[in-house]
């Protein structure tokens, strides 16, 4: 198949860990590479956010990245990109005429809207992966949600217009149903993890970025430095966990990061600043060694559409303590590969972490089960094959995309 992946803000070529560069970038890059390994031809369309970027970049993995000129050729926060999506859709249409793909798979709601326009014009089947839903974001973030106001309306419209929705977690099927999207239209294919890169083998993938341990136990949290990742919950749990340090990896790109200062202030106020280190953005090459340096990886978001970090931790042989939300309800098996705790509950988190830290044999048992789970279910080869199988359901068919009415822009 000839496949077009569209990911307007999340380029597979971006450095990961900044405010707007996280799991979606990794997902799109790995899915594209996995589809190429299966023999498909793949182009990824993403917004040109740097004047130095060539229009087309051929990656070592064998897929092409096509930079779509919409809005300034400079970084723009993703929540400010909506006004540029009509231009993105117009350029995308022309670029797709050149590629002549068999289908379009859009990632995130704005790409989905632009792709729906382009796919309708060209009569191509449209698949959509939302990665995150505006309705969920609004529920948890309330007035702090900076998404454009019409996000939820657009999501419902593109979900209705799409030929298939590829959800990353079972929880998303339930959320889509609340928006009136029938489950029969949704296939669940999770994100994956690079099992050659993330391994328990201490001789692989460097250790230069691993800070020396300063306490008996080490907890690690990894992700974009945004409030919903709930790092402050782990900091609060630390007050109940003696002899334990917390490393937080992420952030450090060009955009201002109020969350960094807020977290440092929380640690100071709670008297644990000497045991909390915000170590900034960690390169992907250094991430496995960093993960392996921890006794436990803690993922404590308020909500999490998928959460690749738990898979990366499990692949490195490190047990995970995670909030019982979103994708982690599928990936982390409570008491088997780690622990699930209620979100925003530092006492429950401290209890679960404390029990595991006390027992190295229990941690080893959980680590073994986690490794087995990711190896059997979450390789990118399997994810790519399952995604391609979903594509096959629509290829060659007339697109259902005509249902998207024009005035959404
Ligand atoms: N990541 C990274 N360096 C950092 C912080 C994060 O490489 O400093 C990576 C992390 O290893 C994972 C991704 O960014 O692959 C985060 O994905 P996740 O699904 O956990 O969160 P999202 O960013 O999608 O909310």
PDB file of N, CA and C in Angstrom, residues 140 171 221 227-234 297-307 310 320-334 338-346 348-350 352-353 356:
ATOM      1  N   UNK A 140     -10.861  17.291  32.449  1.00  0.00           N
ATOM      2  CA  UNK A 140      -9.807  17.296  33.470  1.00  0.00           C
ATOM      3  C   UNK A 140      -9.154  18.662  33.657  1.00  0.00           C
ATOM      4  N   UNK A 171     -10.211   2.493  26.667  1.00  0.00           N
ATOM      5  CA  UNK A 171     -10.897   3.604  27.331  1.00  0.00           C
ATOM      6  C   UNK A 171     -11.386   4.653  26.318  1.00  0.00           C
ATOM      7  N   UNK A 221      10.217   9.678  36.871  1.00  0.00           N
ATOM      8  CA  UNK A 221       9.043  10.039  36.071  1.00  0.00           C
ATOM      9  C   UNK A 221       9.546  10.694  34.789  1.00  0.00           C
ATOM     10  N   UNK A 227       1.180  20.218  33.488  1.00  0.00           N
ATOM     11  CA  UNK A 227       0.552  19.887  34.770  1.00  0.00           C
ATOM     12  C   UNK A 227      -0.161  18.534  34.788  1.00  0.00           C
ATOM     13  N   UNK A 228      -0.833  18.164  33.650  1.00  0.00           N
ATOM     14  CA  UNK A 228      -1.645  16.958  33.713  1.00  0.00           C
ATOM     15  C   UNK A 228      -0.816  15.680  33.898  1.00  0.00           C
ATOM     16  N   UNK A 229       0.498  15.782  33.749  1.00  0.00           N
ATOM     17  CA  UNK A 229       1.349  14.601  33.987  1.00  0.00           C
ATOM     18  C   UNK A 229       1.465  14.294  35.481  1.00  0.00           C
ATOM     19  N   UNK A 230       1.043  15.246  36.341  1.00  0.00           N
ATOM     20  CA  UNK A 230       0.910  14.965  37.776  1.00  0.00           C
ATOM     21  C   UNK A 230       2.216  14.683  38.515  1.00  0.00           C
ATOM     22  N   UNK A 231       3.296  15.328  38.090  1.00  0.00           N
ATOM     23  CA  UNK A 231       4.567  15.098  38.808  1.00  0.00           C
ATOM     24  C   UNK A 231       4.475  15.576  40.256  1.00  0.00           C
ATOM     25  N   UNK A 232       3.623  16.596  40.489  1.00  0.00           N
ATOM     26  CA  UNK A 232       3.497  17.100  41.865  1.00  0.00           C
ATOM     27  C   UNK A 232       2.926  16.034  42.811  1.00  0.00           C
ATOM     28  N   UNK A 233       2.162  15.091  42.265  1.00  0.00           N
ATOM     29  CA  UNK A 233       1.616  14.003  43.101  1.00  0.00           C
ATOM     30  C   UNK A 233       2.767  13.125  43.602  1.00  0.00           C
ATOM     31  N   UNK A 234       3.743  12.870  42.718  1.00  0.00           N
ATOM     32  CA  UNK A 234       4.891  12.030  43.139  1.00  0.00           C
ATOM     33  C   UNK A 234       5.731  12.792  44.164  1.00  0.00           C
ATOM     34  N   UNK A 297       9.507   3.093  37.934  1.00  0.00           N
ATOM     35  CA  UNK A 297       9.087   4.243  37.134  1.00  0.00           C
ATOM     36  C   UNK A 297       7.661   4.584  37.556  1.00  0.00           C
ATOM     37  N   UNK A 298       7.441   5.854  37.846  1.00  0.00           N
ATOM     38  CA  UNK A 298       6.126   6.282  38.322  1.00  0.00           C
ATOM     39  C   UNK A 298       5.468   7.164  37.258  1.00  0.00           C
ATOM     40  N   UNK A 299       4.276   6.779  36.837  1.00  0.00           N
ATOM     41  CA  UNK A 299       3.514   7.551  35.849  1.00  0.00           C
ATOM     42  C   UNK A 299       2.223   7.961  36.549  1.00  0.00           C
ATOM     43  N   UNK A 300       2.117   9.243  36.892  1.00  0.00           N
ATOM     44  CA  UNK A 300       0.993   9.637  37.750  1.00  0.00           C
ATOM     45  C   UNK A 300       0.120  10.728  37.131  1.00  0.00           C
ATOM     46  N   UNK A 301      -0.186  10.622  35.838  1.00  0.00           N
ATOM     47  CA  UNK A 301      -1.026  11.675  35.234  1.00  0.00           C
ATOM     48  C   UNK A 301      -2.449  11.671  35.777  1.00  0.00           C
ATOM     49  N   UNK A 302      -3.127  12.812  35.616  1.00  0.00           N
ATOM     50  CA  UNK A 302      -4.557  12.877  35.970  1.00  0.00           C
ATOM     51  C   UNK A 302      -5.333  12.040  34.953  1.00  0.00           C
ATOM     52  N   UNK A 303      -4.903  12.133  33.699  1.00  0.00           N
ATOM     53  CA  UNK A 303      -5.478  11.302  32.652  1.00  0.00           C
ATOM     54  C   UNK A 303      -4.376  11.065  31.626  1.00  0.00           C
ATOM     55  N   UNK A 304      -4.502  10.010  30.836  1.00  0.00           N
ATOM     56  CA  UNK A 304      -3.432   9.675  29.886  1.00  0.00           C
ATOM     57  C   UNK A 304      -4.037   8.911  28.726  1.00  0.00           C
ATOM     58  N   UNK A 305      -4.152   9.548  27.554  1.00  0.00           N
ATOM     59  CA  UNK A 305      -4.774   8.847  26.425  1.00  0.00           C
ATOM     60  C   UNK A 305      -4.099   7.506  26.131  1.00  0.00           C
ATOM     61  N   UNK A 306      -2.764   7.464  26.133  1.00  0.00           N
ATOM     62  CA  UNK A 306      -2.101   6.158  26.002  1.00  0.00           C
ATOM     63  C   UNK A 306      -0.978   6.019  27.034  1.00  0.00           C
ATOM     64  N   UNK A 307       0.115   6.721  26.836  1.00  0.00           N
ATOM     65  CA  UNK A 307       1.240   6.605  27.776  1.00  0.00           C
ATOM     66  C   UNK A 307       2.266   5.595  27.284  1.00  0.00           C
ATOM     67  N   UNK A 310       5.217   3.935  30.237  1.00  0.00           N
ATOM     68  CA  UNK A 310       5.107   2.650  30.945  1.00  0.00           C
ATOM     69  C   UNK A 310       5.635   1.472  30.112  1.00  0.00           C
ATOM     70  N   UNK A 320       6.318  -0.617  36.966  1.00  0.00           N
ATOM     71  CA  UNK A 320       5.673   0.686  36.817  1.00  0.00           C
ATOM     72  C   UNK A 320       4.557   0.837  37.855  1.00  0.00           C
ATOM     73  N   UNK A 321       4.552   1.985  38.502  1.00  0.00           N
ATOM     74  CA  UNK A 321       3.395   2.350  39.314  1.00  0.00           C
ATOM     75  C   UNK A 321       2.695   3.474  38.555  1.00  0.00           C
ATOM     76  N   UNK A 322       1.437   3.253  38.206  1.00  0.00           N
ATOM     77  CA  UNK A 322       0.750   4.198  37.324  1.00  0.00           C
ATOM     78  C   UNK A 322      -0.633   4.539  37.854  1.00  0.00           C
ATOM     79  N   UNK A 323      -1.130   5.729  37.476  1.00  0.00           N
ATOM     80  CA  UNK A 323      -2.526   6.038  37.793  1.00  0.00           C
ATOM     81  C   UNK A 323      -3.419   5.135  36.951  1.00  0.00           C
ATOM     82  N   UNK A 324      -4.534   4.750  37.550  1.00  0.00           N
ATOM     83  CA  UNK A 324      -5.473   3.857  36.860  1.00  0.00           C
ATOM     84  C   UNK A 324      -6.348   4.673  35.926  1.00  0.00           C
ATOM     85  N   UNK A 325      -5.758   5.153  34.841  1.00  0.00           N
ATOM     86  CA  UNK A 325      -6.503   5.976  33.884  1.00  0.00           C
ATOM     87  C   UNK A 325      -6.109   5.627  32.450  1.00  0.00           C
ATOM     88  N   UNK A 326      -7.012   5.896  31.520  1.00  0.00           N
ATOM     89  CA  UNK A 326      -6.735   5.852  30.079  1.00  0.00           C
ATOM     90  C   UNK A 326      -6.024   4.592  29.622  1.00  0.00           C
ATOM     91  N   UNK A 327      -4.996   4.807  28.803  1.00  0.00           N
ATOM     92  CA  UNK A 327      -4.283   3.690  28.195  1.00  0.00           C
ATOM     93  C   UNK A 327      -3.585   2.796  29.199  1.00  0.00           C
ATOM     94  N   UNK A 328      -3.268   3.336  30.367  1.00  0.00           N
ATOM     95  CA  UNK A 328      -2.526   2.531  31.341  1.00  0.00           C
ATOM     96  C   UNK A 328      -3.394   1.443  31.960  1.00  0.00           C
ATOM     97  N   UNK A 329      -4.724   1.586  31.801  1.00  0.00           N
ATOM     98  CA  UNK A 329      -5.617   0.508  32.234  1.00  0.00           C
ATOM     99  C   UNK A 329      -5.414  -0.729  31.358  1.00  0.00           C
ATOM    100  N   UNK A 330      -4.953  -0.527  30.119  1.00  0.00           N
ATOM    101  CA  UNK A 330      -4.661  -1.658  29.224  1.00  0.00           C
ATOM    102  C   UNK A 330      -3.230  -2.162  29.407  1.00  0.00           C
ATOM    103  N   UNK A 331      -2.279  -1.231  29.585  1.00  0.00           N
ATOM    104  CA  UNK A 331      -0.868  -1.632  29.500  1.00  0.00           C
ATOM    105  C   UNK A 331      -0.304  -2.160  30.820  1.00  0.00           C
ATOM    106  N   UNK A 332      -0.728  -1.565  31.940  1.00  0.00           N
ATOM    107  CA  UNK A 332      -0.188  -1.973  33.238  1.00  0.00           C
ATOM    108  C   UNK A 332      -1.194  -2.907  33.907  1.00  0.00           C
ATOM    109  N   UNK A 333      -0.746  -4.092  34.260  1.00  0.00           N
ATOM    110  CA  UNK A 333      -1.662  -5.029  34.920  1.00  0.00           C
ATOM    111  C   UNK A 333      -1.380  -4.983  36.416  1.00  0.00           C
ATOM    112  N   UNK A 334      -2.386  -4.539  37.160  1.00  0.00           N
ATOM    113  CA  UNK A 334      -2.214  -4.329  38.592  1.00  0.00           C
ATOM    114  C   UNK A 334      -1.784  -5.624  39.280  1.00  0.00           C
ATOM    115  N   UNK A 338       3.054  -4.374  37.733  1.00  0.00           N
ATOM    116  CA  UNK A 338       3.276  -3.145  38.490  1.00  0.00           C
ATOM    117  C   UNK A 338       2.049  -2.886  39.345  1.00  0.00           C
ATOM    118  N   UNK A 339       1.753  -1.612  39.560  1.00  0.00           N
ATOM    119  CA  UNK A 339       0.570  -1.300  40.367  1.00  0.00           C
ATOM    120  C   UNK A 339      -0.193  -0.169  39.723  1.00  0.00           C
ATOM    121  N   UNK A 340      -1.522  -0.245  39.819  1.00  0.00           N
ATOM    122  CA  UNK A 340      -2.393   0.862  39.392  1.00  0.00           C
ATOM    123  C   UNK A 340      -2.957   1.493  40.652  1.00  0.00           C
ATOM    124  N   UNK A 341      -2.888   2.815  40.701  1.00  0.00           N
ATOM    125  CA  UNK A 341      -3.396   3.522  41.887  1.00  0.00           C
ATOM    126  C   UNK A 341      -4.375   4.611  41.432  1.00  0.00           C
ATOM    127  N   UNK A 342      -5.266   5.036  42.310  1.00  0.00           N
ATOM    128  CA  UNK A 342      -6.182   6.105  41.896  1.00  0.00           C
ATOM    129  C   UNK A 342      -5.394   7.363  41.527  1.00  0.00           C
ATOM    130  N   UNK A 343      -5.842   8.109  40.499  1.00  0.00           N
ATOM    131  CA  UNK A 343      -5.115   9.327  40.128  1.00  0.00           C
ATOM    132  C   UNK A 343      -5.219  10.392  41.221  1.00  0.00           C
ATOM    133  N   UNK A 344      -4.282  11.264  41.292  1.00  0.00           N
ATOM    134  CA  UNK A 344      -4.245  12.419  42.201  1.00  0.00           C
ATOM    135  C   UNK A 344      -4.405  12.014  43.666  1.00  0.00           C
ATOM    136  N   UNK A 345      -3.788  10.886  44.015  1.00  0.00           N
ATOM    137  CA  UNK A 345      -3.882  10.401  45.391  1.00  0.00           C
ATOM    138  C   UNK A 345      -2.466  10.071  45.882  1.00  0.00           C
ATOM    139  N   UNK A 346      -1.752  11.086  46.429  1.00  0.00           N
ATOM    140  CA  UNK A 346      -0.363  10.853  46.821  1.00  0.00           C
ATOM    141  C   UNK A 346      -0.200   9.807  47.918  1.00  0.00           C
ATOM    142  N   UNK A 348      -2.112   7.008  48.377  1.00  0.00           N
ATOM    143  CA  UNK A 348      -2.197   5.680  47.748  1.00  0.00           C
ATOM    144  C   UNK A 348      -0.939   5.404  46.929  1.00  0.00           C
ATOM    145  N   UNK A 349      -0.431   6.439  46.272  1.00  0.00           N
ATOM    146  CA  UNK A 349       0.786   6.269  45.469  1.00  0.00           C
ATOM    147  C   UNK A 349       1.964   5.900  46.372  1.00  0.00           C
ATOM    148  N   UNK A 350       2.109   6.638  47.480  1.00  0.00           N
ATOM    149  CA  UNK A 350       3.224   6.374  48.394  1.00  0.00           C
ATOM    150  C   UNK A 350       3.135   4.961  48.957  1.00  0.00           C
ATOM    151  N   UNK A 352       1.715   2.255  47.540  1.00  0.00           N
ATOM    152  CA  UNK A 352       2.063   1.260  46.512  1.00  0.00           C
ATOM    153  C   UNK A 352       3.571   1.263  46.243  1.00  0.00           C
ATOM    154  N   UNK A 353       4.148   2.453  46.156  1.00  0.00           N
ATOM    155  CA  UNK A 353       5.594   2.559  45.886  1.00  0.00           C
ATOM    156  C   UNK A 353       6.378   1.980  47.064  1.00  0.00           C
ATOM    157  N   UNK A 356       6.589  -1.761  47.179  1.00  0.00           N
ATOM    158  CA  UNK A 356       7.485  -2.340  46.164  1.00  0.00           C
ATOM    159  C   UNK A 356       8.943  -2.086  46.498  1.00  0.00           C
TER     160      UNK A 356
END
